Amino acid sequence: MTAAIAGMAALAVAGIPMLARKMVRATAAVLVGAAGSLVVLSFATNPLVAIVLYALAGILWNLSRAAANGHLLTVVDSALIGRVQAFTTLLTGGLDQLIFLLPTLVPNATEAGLYMACGVTIFIATALVGLWTGRRRHERI
């Protein structure tokens, strides 16, 4: 709940036009921050520090999802926006279910290990998408 509440509050603040304009090109940095906060969380032993790091991860994750969704909708034909939003909702819901089931699927994993794995996965996915989009930009030139 901490991460969800903090993330939703961050989305409300990020909806302020001046702040939204500043965050336009920061999606990758925000994702790397979310990944980093999960990795650092995996080492946290103090409960208060863990709560703050988890809230930070929730803030950064929600901001990056909203930014990525916004970027996606800017490149989609307006007639397909509803379908794209439905597809991304199904996709993220499926990934959310997988993350929720990780403790059951990997019963010997510790919570710290799962947070570490999620943080590393987010970082790798961000790097791969960055490489892919960077390569595609160079192909267009």
XYZ file of N, CA and C in Angstrom:
423
model
N 0.831 -1.197 0.000
C 0.000 0.000 0.000
C 0.869 1.253 0.000
N 1.998 1.187 0.689
C 2.878 2.355 0.735
C 3.311 2.774 -0.665
N 3.760 1.798 -1.455
C 4.224 2.103 -2.810
C 3.077 2.601 -3.681
N 1.904 2.008 -3.541
C 0.752 2.407 -4.356
C 0.296 3.815 -4.008
N 0.199 4.114 -2.727
C -0.243 5.450 -2.300
C 0.771 6.504 -2.729
N 2.047 6.237 -2.495
C 3.089 7.195 -2.886
C 3.110 7.375 -4.401
N 2.955 6.285 -5.134
C 2.948 6.371 -6.590
C 1.786 7.176 -7.125
N 0.610 6.985 -6.559
C -0.557 7.741 -7.010
C -0.417 9.219 -6.661
N 0.145 9.515 -5.496
C 0.381 10.917 -5.128
C 1.380 11.553 -6.097
N 2.400 10.814 -6.474
C 3.393 11.327 -7.423
C 2.758 11.593 -8.781
N 1.850 10.723 -9.208
C 1.163 10.949 -10.487
C 0.318 12.218 -10.439
N -0.306 12.464 -9.304
C -1.108 13.681 -9.172
C -0.212 14.915 -9.275
N 0.934 14.875 -8.631
C 1.873 16.001 -8.686
C 2.467 16.133 -10.088
N 2.806 15.004 -10.707
C 3.406 15.027 -12.046
C 2.421 15.501 -13.102
N 1.147 15.519 -12.787
C 0.143 16.011 -13.720
C 0.150 17.523 -13.855
N 0.875 18.196 -12.991
C 1.003 19.651 -13.097
C 1.790 19.939 -14.375
N 1.234 20.719 -15.279
C 1.862 20.903 -16.601
C 3.349 21.271 -16.563
N 3.755 22.148 -15.670
C 5.160 22.559 -15.615
C 6.061 21.361 -15.288
N 5.651 20.536 -14.344
C 6.439 19.357 -13.982
C 6.391 18.299 -15.075
N 5.234 18.149 -15.703
C 5.098 17.155 -16.772
C 6.034 17.477 -17.932
N 6.171 18.759 -18.265
C 7.078 19.145 -19.363
C 8.526 18.824 -19.020
N 8.903 18.958 -17.768
C 10.280 18.676 -17.351
C 10.591 17.181 -17.399
N 9.569 16.355 -17.255
C 9.781 14.907 -17.189
C 9.688 14.221 -18.549
N 9.438 14.970 -19.616
C 9.192 14.370 -20.926
C 10.305 13.409 -21.341
N 11.539 13.779 -21.167
C 12.663 12.949 -21.624
C 13.303 12.146 -20.500
N 12.644 12.043 -19.368
C 13.270 11.406 -18.204
C 12.779 9.989 -17.928
N 12.040 9.375 -18.843
C 11.461 8.061 -18.568
C 12.516 7.022 -18.235
N 13.576 6.954 -19.027
C 14.629 5.959 -18.772
C 15.306 6.215 -17.429
N 15.570 7.475 -17.122
C 16.212 7.803 -15.844
C 15.309 7.438 -14.667
N 14.022 7.669 -14.830
C 13.071 7.322 -13.763
C 13.019 5.804 -13.582
N 13.033 5.052 -14.686
C 13.035 3.585 -14.595
C 14.304 3.074 -13.928
N 15.441 3.651 -14.287
C 16.701 3.247 -13.654
C 16.660 3.570 -12.158
N 16.054 4.700 -11.813
C 15.888 5.033 -10.397
C 15.007 4.029 -9.668
N 13.922 3.602 -10.311
C 13.050 2.583 -9.709
C 13.818 1.277 -9.521
N 14.585 0.887 -10.535
C 15.387 -0.341 -10.438
C 16.396 -0.218 -9.308
N 17.067 0.921 -9.259
C 18.064 1.132 -8.207
C 17.460 1.107 -6.813
N 16.276 1.694 -6.662
C 15.645 1.696 -5.341
C 15.255 0.282 -4.910
N 14.859 -0.563 -5.861
C 14.541 -1.954 -5.514
C 15.808 -2.735 -5.135
N 16.904 -2.463 -5.853
C 18.162 -3.137 -5.523
C 18.634 -2.704 -4.135
N 18.606 -1.394 -3.860
C 19.017 -0.910 -2.539
C 18.072 -1.444 -1.470
N 16.779 -1.513 -1.779
C 15.797 -2.070 -0.842
C 16.159 -3.498 -0.454
N 16.701 -4.258 -1.396
C 17.033 -5.654 -1.103
C 18.125 -5.770 -0.031
N 18.884 -4.699 0.187
C 19.934 -4.701 1.212
C 19.506 -4.026 2.513
N 18.353 -3.379 2.512
C 17.903 -2.613 3.678
C 17.559 -3.529 4.842
N 18.026 -3.161 6.026
C 17.704 -3.924 7.238
C 16.862 -3.103 8.209
N 16.862 -1.793 8.051
C 16.077 -0.920 8.905
C 14.672 -0.806 8.317
N 13.626 -1.100 9.111
C 12.255 -1.057 8.576
C 11.857 0.313 8.025
N 12.258 1.405 8.668
C 11.893 2.732 8.193
C 12.567 3.022 6.841
N 13.830 2.644 6.716
C 14.542 2.829 5.445
C 13.873 1.984 4.357
N 13.467 0.777 4.698
C 12.808 -0.107 3.727
C 11.487 0.500 3.250
N 10.728 1.077 4.159
C 9.450 1.695 3.789
C 9.686 2.873 2.851
N 10.661 3.703 3.170
C 10.970 4.869 2.328
C 11.431 4.412 0.941
N 12.300 3.411 0.886
C 12.788 2.912 -0.401
C 11.664 2.275 -1.218
N 10.766 1.569 -0.546
C 9.646 0.953 -1.253
C 8.692 2.015 -1.782
N 8.466 3.063 -0.988
C 7.635 4.175 -1.452
C 8.296 4.861 -2.647
N 9.607 5.057 -2.592
C 10.335 5.661 -3.705
C 10.216 4.796 -4.956
N 10.343 3.481 -4.786
C 10.190 2.572 -5.924
C 8.789 2.698 -6.522
N 7.773 2.796 -5.676
C 6.401 2.961 -6.151
C 6.206 4.269 -6.894
N 6.801 5.342 -6.375
C 6.701 6.643 -7.034
C 7.327 6.568 -8.424
N 8.561 6.077 -8.478
C 9.287 6.044 -9.742
C 8.652 5.078 -10.736
N 8.167 3.944 -10.249
C 7.528 2.967 -11.141
C 6.257 3.541 -11.757
N 5.409 4.160 -10.936
C 4.162 4.735 -11.460
C 4.444 5.877 -12.426
N 5.421 6.708 -12.117
C 5.767 7.798 -13.031
C 6.275 7.258 -14.362
N 7.100 6.231 -14.308
C 7.657 5.687 -15.557
C 6.572 4.992 -16.384
N 5.667 4.295 -15.732
C 4.566 3.657 -16.479
C 3.684 4.703 -17.152
N 3.376 5.770 -16.436
C 2.548 6.831 -17.013
C 3.276 7.508 -18.174
N 4.567 7.762 -18.005
C 5.339 8.408 -19.073
C 5.436 7.497 -20.292
N 5.702 6.217 -20.060
C 5.801 5.275 -21.178
C 4.466 5.171 -21.905
N 3.377 5.133 -21.165
C 2.050 5.081 -21.783
C 1.796 6.351 -22.594
N 2.188 7.492 -22.059
C 2.030 8.746 -22.783
C 2.846 8.770 -24.065
N 4.094 8.286 -23.994
C 4.932 8.223 -25.198
C 4.299 7.307 -26.239
N 3.799 6.174 -25.790
C 3.192 5.218 -26.710
C 1.990 5.836 -27.423
N 1.169 6.534 -26.683
C -0.038 7.106 -27.274
C 0.263 8.239 -28.251
N 1.447 8.829 -28.171
C 1.794 9.885 -29.120
C 2.178 9.329 -30.481
N 2.532 8.063 -30.555
C 2.952 7.480 -31.833
C 1.906 6.547 -32.438
N 0.788 6.397 -31.772
C -0.258 5.490 -32.236
C -1.317 6.279 -32.996
N -1.834 5.680 -34.050
C -2.932 6.287 -34.804
C -4.101 6.516 -33.848
N -4.711 7.666 -33.919
C -5.784 8.012 -32.977
C -6.949 7.024 -33.015
N -7.166 6.357 -34.143
C -8.250 5.371 -34.233
C -7.932 4.109 -33.426
N -6.656 3.907 -33.077
C -6.248 2.695 -32.366
C -5.944 2.920 -30.884
N -6.113 4.123 -30.405
C -5.726 4.430 -29.027
C -6.435 3.522 -28.021
N -7.718 3.313 -28.183
C -8.460 2.452 -27.253
C -7.930 1.029 -27.245
N -7.645 0.502 -28.415
C -7.112 -0.863 -28.512
C -5.722 -0.946 -27.894
N -4.904 0.054 -28.141
C -3.545 0.061 -27.583
C -3.612 0.140 -26.059
N -4.477 0.987 -25.542
C -4.619 1.077 -24.088
C -5.131 -0.235 -23.501
N -6.063 -0.876 -24.177
C -6.561 -2.172 -23.707
C -5.439 -3.205 -23.718
N -4.647 -3.224 -24.787
C -3.549 -4.181 -24.878
C -2.500 -3.928 -23.797
N -2.126 -2.664 -23.596
C -1.108 -2.388 -22.575
C -1.644 -2.699 -21.174
N -2.935 -2.506 -20.963
C -3.528 -2.872 -19.671
C -3.446 -4.383 -19.460
N -3.776 -5.154 -20.492
C -3.666 -6.620 -20.390
C -2.214 -7.053 -20.184
N -1.309 -6.434 -20.908
C 0.105 -6.786 -20.806
C 0.654 -6.490 -19.416
N 0.402 -5.285 -18.922
C 0.911 -4.954 -17.593
C 0.199 -5.761 -16.507
N -1.081 -6.052 -16.704
C -1.796 -6.896 -15.740
C -1.208 -8.300 -15.677
N -0.867 -8.832 -16.847
C -0.240 -10.156 -16.878
C 1.121 -10.160 -16.205
N 1.901 -9.118 -16.452
C 3.211 -9.012 -15.791
C 3.050 -8.813 -14.282
N 2.054 -8.013 -13.893
C 1.784 -7.820 -12.468
C 1.429 -9.150 -11.794
N 0.640 -9.975 -12.473
C 0.282 -11.280 -11.913
C 1.512 -12.170 -11.765
N 2.387 -12.129 -12.756
C 3.616 -12.916 -12.676
C 4.464 -12.469 -11.488
N 4.606 -11.159 -11.317
C 5.377 -10.636 -10.189
C 4.715 -11.047 -8.873
N 3.394 -10.968 -8.819
C 2.666 -11.349 -7.610
C 2.877 -12.832 -7.289
N 2.984 -13.668 -8.318
C 3.140 -15.109 -8.126
C 4.588 -15.553 -7.915
N 5.551 -14.657 -8.066
C 6.960 -15.042 -7.937
C 7.270 -15.795 -6.634
N 6.769 -15.354 -5.478
C 7.072 -16.117 -4.256
C 6.548 -17.559 -4.298
N 5.454 -17.784 -5.019
C 4.911 -19.131 -5.152
C 5.703 -19.928 -6.182
N 6.077 -19.260 -7.276
C 6.813 -19.929 -8.340
C 8.251 -20.253 -7.935
N 8.833 -19.418 -7.087
C 10.209 -19.627 -6.601
C 10.141 -19.648 -5.071
N 9.672 -20.748 -4.482
C 9.395 -20.769 -3.041
C 10.630 -20.602 -2.151
N 11.805 -20.932 -2.637
C 13.012 -20.815 -1.805
C 13.654 -19.442 -1.874
N 13.126 -18.554 -2.690
C 13.691 -17.214 -2.827
C 13.324 -16.362 -1.609
N 14.255 -15.521 -1.209
C 13.981 -14.576 -0.124
C 13.322 -13.329 -0.710
N 12.684 -12.549 0.149
C 12.092 -11.294 -0.319
C 13.168 -10.385 -0.889
N 14.294 -10.328 -0.207
C 15.396 -9.482 -0.687
C 15.857 -9.944 -2.065
N 15.948 -11.225 -2.270
C 16.359 -11.755 -3.567
C 15.362 -11.423 -4.663
N 14.070 -11.451 -4.331
C 13.040 -11.109 -5.318
C 13.088 -9.626 -5.663
N 13.289 -8.765 -4.659
C 13.421 -7.335 -4.945
C 14.652 -7.079 -5.808
N 15.741 -7.764 -5.497
C 16.967 -7.623 -6.288
C 16.701 -8.069 -7.733
N 16.050 -9.218 -7.897
C 15.766 -9.740 -9.233
C 14.872 -8.781 -10.018
N 13.855 -8.226 -9.368
C 12.968 -7.280 -10.061
C 13.729 -6.011 -10.451
N 14.561 -5.495 -9.556
C 15.344 -4.303 -9.867
C 16.299 -4.535 -11.026
N 16.995 -5.670 -11.016
C 17.927 -5.991 -12.094
C 17.170 -6.191 -13.408
N 16.016 -6.836 -13.353
C 15.209 -7.050 -14.556
C 14.747 -5.723 -15.153
N 14.306 -4.807 -14.308
C 13.887 -3.489 -14.797
C 15.070 -2.775 -15.442
N 16.228 -2.837 -14.802
C 17.415 -2.183 -15.356
C 17.788 -2.776 -16.715
N 17.810 -4.096 -16.811
C 18.162 -4.756 -18.077
C 17.151 -4.415 -19.164
N 15.854 -4.461 -18.821
C 14.817 -4.132 -19.805
C 14.953 -2.682 -20.277
N 15.252 -1.770 -19.363
C 15.440 -0.367 -19.727
C 16.632 -0.211 -20.660
N 17.728 -0.900 -20.337
C 18.916 -0.830 -21.190
C 18.633 -1.399 -22.576
N 17.942 -2.524 -22.639
C 17.633 -3.127 -23.940
C 16.714 -2.245 -24.779
N 15.702 -1.668 -24.162
C 14.808 -0.766 -24.892
C 15.580 0.476 -25.339
N 16.464 0.974 -24.486
C 17.287 2.123 -24.864
C 18.180 1.819 -26.051
N 18.784 0.640 -26.049
C 19.606 0.238 -27.196
C 18.767 0.107 -28.458
N 17.595 -0.489 -28.322
C 16.721 -0.703 -29.475
C 16.251 0.634 -30.056
N 15.780 1.525 -29.187
C 15.294 2.815 -29.690
C 16.442 3.664 -30.203
N 17.611 3.578 -29.603
C 18.767 4.308 -30.100
C 19.188 3.828 -31.468
N 19.171 2.517 -31.667
C 19.527 1.938 -32.969
C 18.500 2.351 -34.021
N 17.217 2.345 -33.655
C 16.167 2.714 -34.616
C 16.279 4.189 -34.991
N 16.691 5.052 -34.039
C 16.886 6.459 -34.357
C 17.994 6.641 -35.376
N 19.083 5.879 -35.217
C 20.211 5.966 -36.146
C 19.852 5.431 -37.536
N 18.955 4.446 -37.595
C 18.536 3.890 -38.883
C 17.735 4.914 -39.680
N 16.989 5.790 -39.001
C 16.161 6.778 -39.671
C 16.991 7.921 -40.247
N 18.137 8.157 -39.673
C 18.958 9.302 -40.095
C 19.619 9.062 -41.424
